[in-house]
Short mmCIF file of C-alpha atoms in Angstrom, two decimals:
data_model
loop_
_atom_site.label_atom_id
_atom_site.label_comp_id
_atom_site.label_asym_id
_atom_site.label_seq_id
_atom_site.Cartn_x
_atom_site.Cartn_y
_atom_site.Cartn_z
CA MET W 1173 87.39 -102.45 -52.57
CA SER W 1174 89.70 -105.25 -54.08
CA ILE W 1175 91.77 -107.38 -51.79
CA LEU W 1176 95.77 -108.61 -52.47
CA TYR W 1177 95.91 -111.81 -51.16
CA ILE W 1178 99.34 -112.74 -50.67
CA ASP W 1179 101.85 -115.82 -50.15
CA GLU W 1180 105.72 -116.81 -50.59
CA SER W 1181 107.35 -119.52 -51.48
CA GLY W 1182 111.19 -121.26 -50.75
CA THR W 1183 112.67 -120.49 -47.65
CA ASP W 1184 113.67 -117.07 -46.14
CA SER W 1185 116.76 -118.41 -44.90
CA LEU W 1186 120.29 -116.66 -46.25
CA LYS W 1187 122.28 -118.46 -48.28
CA ARG W 1188 125.87 -118.52 -49.62
CA ALA W 1189 126.92 -120.49 -52.87
CA ASN W 1190 129.00 -122.83 -50.58
CA ASP W 1191 126.11 -123.02 -48.61
CA ASN W 1192 124.45 -126.85 -49.33
CA LYS W 1193 122.80 -127.16 -46.16
CA ASP W 1194 119.38 -128.92 -47.41
CA GLY W 1195 115.78 -127.56 -47.43
CA ASN W 1196 117.38 -123.86 -48.23
CA SER W 1197 116.58 -122.56 -50.96
CA ASN W 1198 118.17 -120.33 -53.66
CA TYR W 1199 115.52 -118.29 -54.46
CA PHE W 1200 112.27 -116.53 -51.96
CA VAL W 1201 109.59 -115.61 -53.82
CA MET W 1202 106.65 -114.11 -52.96
CA ALA W 1203 103.18 -113.43 -55.39
CA GLY W 1204 100.09 -111.25 -54.73
CA VAL W 1205 96.67 -111.91 -56.57
CA LEU W 1206 94.24 -109.01 -56.88
CA ILE W 1207 91.05 -109.40 -57.05
CA GLU W 1208 87.75 -107.11 -57.26
CA ALA W 1209 85.23 -107.91 -54.11
CA ASN W 1210 82.32 -107.92 -57.15
CA ASP W 1211 84.23 -110.99 -58.52
CA LEU W 1212 85.25 -113.18 -55.65
CA GLU W 1213 81.74 -115.63 -55.51
CA ASP W 1214 82.37 -116.09 -58.86
CA SER W 1215 86.32 -116.81 -58.20
CA PHE W 1216 85.46 -119.16 -55.55
CA LYS W 1217 82.94 -121.00 -56.99
CA ARG W 1218 85.27 -122.12 -59.97
CA PHE W 1219 88.24 -122.67 -57.66
CA ASP W 1220 85.83 -125.30 -55.64
CA ALA W 1221 84.01 -126.93 -57.79
CA ILE W 1222 87.27 -128.69 -58.56
CA LYS W 1223 87.47 -129.38 -54.46
CA GLN W 1224 84.05 -130.57 -54.72
CA GLU W 1225 84.82 -132.79 -57.74
CA TYR W 1226 88.17 -134.48 -56.46
CA PHE W 1227 88.06 -134.33 -53.21
CA ALA W 1228 86.75 -136.14 -50.38
CA ASN W 1229 86.06 -133.14 -47.70
CA ALA W 1230 86.24 -129.75 -49.53
CA VAL W 1231 86.62 -127.37 -46.92
CA PHE W 1232 90.58 -127.84 -46.10
CA GLU W 1233 93.79 -125.37 -47.88
CA LEU W 1234 95.17 -127.00 -51.04
CA LYS W 1235 98.24 -125.97 -51.62
CA SER W 1236 100.50 -126.26 -54.07
CA SER W 1237 102.78 -128.58 -52.40
CA PHE W 1238 99.69 -131.12 -52.41
CA ARG W 1239 100.49 -131.87 -49.06
CA ARG W 1240 97.68 -134.24 -47.23
CA LEU W 1241 95.32 -134.84 -49.77
CA LYS W 1242 92.30 -137.56 -49.81
CA PHE W 1243 91.10 -137.92 -53.34
CA LYS W 1244 87.63 -139.18 -53.62
CA LYS W 1245 88.33 -142.94 -53.45
CA GLU W 1246 86.08 -144.06 -56.36
CA LEU W 1247 88.83 -141.48 -58.40
CA GLU W 1248 91.50 -143.72 -56.51
CA LYS W 1249 90.36 -146.74 -58.15
CA GLU W 1250 90.29 -145.02 -61.54
CA TYR W 1251 94.28 -143.22 -61.85
CA THR W 1252 97.25 -142.87 -59.55
CA ASN W 1253 97.60 -140.61 -56.87
CA ASN W 1254 100.10 -138.77 -58.91
CA GLU W 1255 97.61 -138.29 -61.88
CA LEU W 1256 95.90 -137.18 -59.99
CA LYS W 1257 97.44 -134.53 -58.09
CA GLU W 1258 98.43 -133.56 -61.92
CA ILE W 1259 94.91 -133.54 -63.05
CA VAL W 1260 94.00 -130.97 -60.23
CA LYS W 1261 97.56 -129.10 -60.88
CA ALA W 1262 96.36 -128.19 -64.13
CA LYS W 1263 92.94 -127.30 -63.19
CA VAL W 1264 93.93 -124.62 -60.45
CA TYR W 1265 96.02 -122.57 -62.90
CA ASN W 1266 93.30 -123.17 -65.36
CA ALA W 1267 91.19 -121.56 -63.27
CA ILE W 1268 93.58 -119.11 -62.18
CA CYS W 1269 93.53 -117.63 -65.86
CA ASP W 1270 89.36 -117.77 -66.06
CA THR W 1271 89.75 -115.54 -62.96
CA HIS W 1272 89.13 -112.31 -63.02
CA CYS W 1273 92.77 -111.38 -61.45
CA VAL W 1274 95.60 -109.54 -61.70
CA LEU W 1275 98.98 -111.20 -60.56
CA PHE W 1276 102.18 -109.43 -59.33
CA GLY W 1277 104.85 -111.43 -57.89
CA VAL W 1278 108.66 -110.22 -56.74
CA GLN W 1279 112.08 -112.75 -57.62
CA ILE W 1280 114.94 -112.80 -54.56
CA ASN W 1281 118.17 -114.61 -55.88
CA LYS W 1282 119.59 -115.25 -52.46
CA ILE W 1283 122.83 -115.99 -53.09
CA PRO W 1284 123.86 -112.52 -55.10
CA MET W 1285 121.81 -110.53 -52.47
CA THR W 1286 123.54 -112.13 -49.49
CA GLU W 1287 126.89 -112.38 -50.94
CA ALA W 1288 127.06 -108.69 -51.36
CA GLY W 1289 125.78 -107.76 -48.52
CA LEU W 1290 122.14 -106.18 -49.45
CA LEU W 1291 119.99 -109.10 -47.20
CA LYS W 1292 121.67 -109.19 -43.68
CA SER W 1293 118.82 -111.26 -42.26
CA LYS W 1294 115.88 -113.77 -43.37
CA ASN W 1295 113.86 -110.38 -41.93
CA GLU W 1296 114.76 -108.82 -44.30
CA THR W 1297 113.96 -110.73 -47.05
CA TYR W 1298 110.37 -110.36 -46.28
CA THR W 1299 110.84 -106.59 -44.87
CA LEU W 1300 112.00 -106.49 -48.83
CA ALA W 1301 109.79 -108.80 -51.18
CA PHE W 1302 106.68 -107.06 -49.03
CA ARG W 1303 107.80 -103.63 -49.71
CA GLU W 1304 108.90 -104.19 -53.53
CA LEU W 1305 105.21 -106.51 -53.94
CA LEU W 1306 103.70 -103.26 -52.62
CA LEU W 1307 105.47 -101.02 -54.65
CA ALA W 1308 104.73 -102.75 -57.46
CA VAL W 1309 101.10 -102.83 -56.85
CA GLN W 1310 101.00 -98.94 -55.74
CA ASN W 1311 102.98 -98.64 -59.58
CA PHE W 1312 99.69 -100.48 -61.19
CA LYS W 1313 97.45 -98.75 -59.30
CA LYS W 1314 98.83 -95.32 -60.64
CA LYS W 1315 99.25 -96.09 -64.38
CA THR W 1316 95.78 -98.30 -64.83
CA ASN W 1317 94.11 -95.16 -63.09
CA TYR W 1318 93.36 -98.59 -60.73
CA LYS W 1319 90.30 -96.23 -58.59
CA GLN W 1320 89.27 -99.53 -55.83
CA PRO W 1321 90.36 -99.08 -52.58
CA ILE W 1322 93.27 -101.72 -51.22
CA ILE W 1323 93.08 -104.32 -48.31
CA VAL W 1324 95.57 -106.49 -47.81
CA MET W 1325 95.47 -110.75 -46.38
CA LEU W 1326 97.73 -113.02 -45.67
CA ASP W 1327 97.40 -117.09 -44.07
CA SER W 1328 97.30 -116.99 -40.46
CA ARG W 1329 100.05 -119.46 -38.64
CA GLU W 1330 100.97 -119.49 -35.33
CA GLN W 1331 100.80 -116.00 -33.12
CA ALA W 1332 104.48 -115.85 -32.52
CA HIS W 1333 104.78 -116.02 -36.97
CA ASN W 1334 101.96 -113.31 -37.57
CA GLN W 1335 103.70 -110.88 -35.24
CA ARG W 1336 107.31 -111.36 -36.94
CA MET W 1337 104.98 -111.21 -40.35
CA TYR W 1338 102.97 -108.38 -39.19
CA LYS W 1339 106.40 -105.50 -37.40
CA LEU W 1340 108.26 -107.00 -41.22
CA TYR W 1341 105.28 -105.89 -43.06
CA ARG W 1342 104.70 -101.97 -41.15
CA GLU W 1343 108.58 -102.09 -41.80
CA ALA W 1344 108.05 -102.01 -45.70
CA ILE W 1345 105.89 -99.74 -45.33
CA GLU W 1346 107.02 -97.42 -42.54
CA GLY W 1347 110.61 -97.60 -44.25
CA HIS W 1348 109.30 -96.04 -47.67
CA GLU W 1349 106.44 -94.37 -46.67
CA ALA W 1350 107.84 -91.41 -49.49
CA ASN W 1351 107.07 -93.92 -51.81
CA LEU W 1352 104.25 -95.76 -50.25
CA LYS W 1353 102.60 -92.47 -49.27
CA GLY W 1354 98.75 -94.39 -50.53
CA PHE W 1355 99.05 -96.75 -47.25
CA ASP W 1356 98.04 -94.69 -45.31
CA GLY W 1357 95.84 -92.93 -47.19
CA LYS W 1358 92.52 -94.63 -48.78
CA GLU W 1359 94.31 -96.49 -51.44
CA PHE W 1360 95.09 -99.05 -48.87
CA SER W 1361 94.51 -100.81 -45.67
CA PRO W 1362 97.82 -99.90 -43.39
CA THR W 1363 97.06 -102.98 -41.28
CA LEU W 1364 97.94 -106.79 -42.83
CA ASN W 1365 94.84 -108.69 -42.29
CA PHE W 1366 95.52 -112.75 -40.93
CA VAL W 1367 92.47 -115.28 -42.47
CA ASP W 1368 92.84 -119.09 -41.61
CA SER W 1369 93.15 -120.74 -45.53
CA ALA W 1370 91.02 -123.18 -45.15
CA TYR W 1371 88.18 -121.36 -45.62
CA THR W 1372 90.21 -118.19 -47.77
CA PHE W 1373 90.54 -119.50 -51.12
CA GLY W 1374 91.92 -116.13 -52.16
CA VAL W 1375 94.99 -117.37 -50.16
CA GLN W 1376 95.16 -120.47 -51.68
CA LEU W 1377 95.39 -119.23 -55.01
CA ALA W 1378 98.02 -117.05 -53.88
CA ASP W 1379 100.13 -120.38 -52.58
CA PHE W 1380 99.60 -121.28 -55.85
CA VAL W 1381 100.74 -119.15 -57.82
CA ALA W 1382 103.84 -118.58 -55.39
CA GLY W 1383 104.68 -122.02 -56.08
CA ALA W 1384 104.13 -122.02 -59.63
CA LEU W 1385 106.78 -119.01 -59.89
CA TRP W 1386 109.42 -120.87 -57.29
CA ARG W 1387 109.37 -123.85 -59.56
CA GLY W 1388 110.27 -121.68 -62.72
CA VAL W 1389 113.28 -120.49 -60.73
CA GLU W 1390 114.65 -123.44 -58.76
CA LYS W 1391 112.93 -126.26 -60.18
CA GLY W 1392 113.99 -124.76 -63.69
CA ASP W 1393 109.87 -126.05 -64.28
CA LYS W 1394 108.10 -123.03 -65.96
CA THR W 1395 104.82 -125.55 -67.02
CA PHE W 1396 102.68 -123.57 -65.18
CA SER W 1397 104.31 -120.09 -64.27
CA LYS W 1398 104.13 -119.48 -68.12
CA LYS W 1399 100.70 -120.47 -68.06
CA ILE W 1400 99.67 -117.59 -65.91
CA LYS W 1401 101.83 -115.00 -67.06
CA LYS W 1402 99.24 -113.31 -68.88
CA LYS W 1403 97.39 -112.83 -65.77
CA PHE W 1404 100.48 -110.20 -65.05
CA PRO W 1405 100.97 -107.30 -66.38
CA THR W 1406 102.72 -106.81 -69.72
CA THR W 1407 103.02 -105.03 -72.54
CA LYS W 1408 101.12 -106.17 -75.78
CA GLY W 1409 103.93 -108.34 -76.79
CA GLY W 1410 104.00 -110.48 -73.79
CA GLU W 1411 106.54 -108.87 -71.82
CA PHE W 1412 106.83 -108.06 -67.97
CA ILE W 1413 105.81 -104.16 -67.13
CA GLY W 1414 108.18 -103.13 -64.52
CA TYR W 1415 105.97 -103.31 -61.53
CA SER W 1416 103.92 -106.42 -62.60
CA TYR W 1417 107.33 -108.92 -61.93
CA LEU W 1418 110.41 -108.01 -59.99
CA VAL W 1419 113.73 -109.75 -59.48
CA CYS W 1420 115.59 -108.72 -56.80
CA THR W 1421 119.71 -109.51 -57.24
#
């Protein structure tokens, strides 16, 4: 069995070129981290070791935004807060590169899609992202003859958000039954499983992947998106395969 951890970065609200509203991003990115169950413990230990080394309490949700961090006091005497953030960030992305996993991504360019009428509501942003990500994973399974059945996990938040995500996830599947037949069979669990990200390292890894991809397009900072590119399905020449990183415009 394998687990597909999903997380996203950027806002889901529609956006036009003349929309200068603060906080509404140009891009919405969804990322998936596929890990086989046999590799979970090794992957967890690699990620947890970073928390144990740098943080006063290792049981917390480490996010790529680096909010609400409590570094060990002895480290704060040696480094500035920003220096510690950069050190930890680099180590996390190194850990992702060392993890036996496969990465997938969906990039939604909201401005052209909104202006062309291809996105009519923020719910459609999520539905499109779910659909394209699941199609990518299913195509990967077919092309590589990947035999492991897959269950899908997403970060649990408040009840209203979870209900919305479950509904939009089901709409993504049911609206494209011809292409996503496996989701009602043995290839995938057709349900969406919500987990507490503070105790689920795979969701935290997905957050870092989504964050790197989003910063690459939104901020022009491709430092870490380039670093983790090798974990996506790519050609021998290092180019993305059609089902590894999908761009919706």
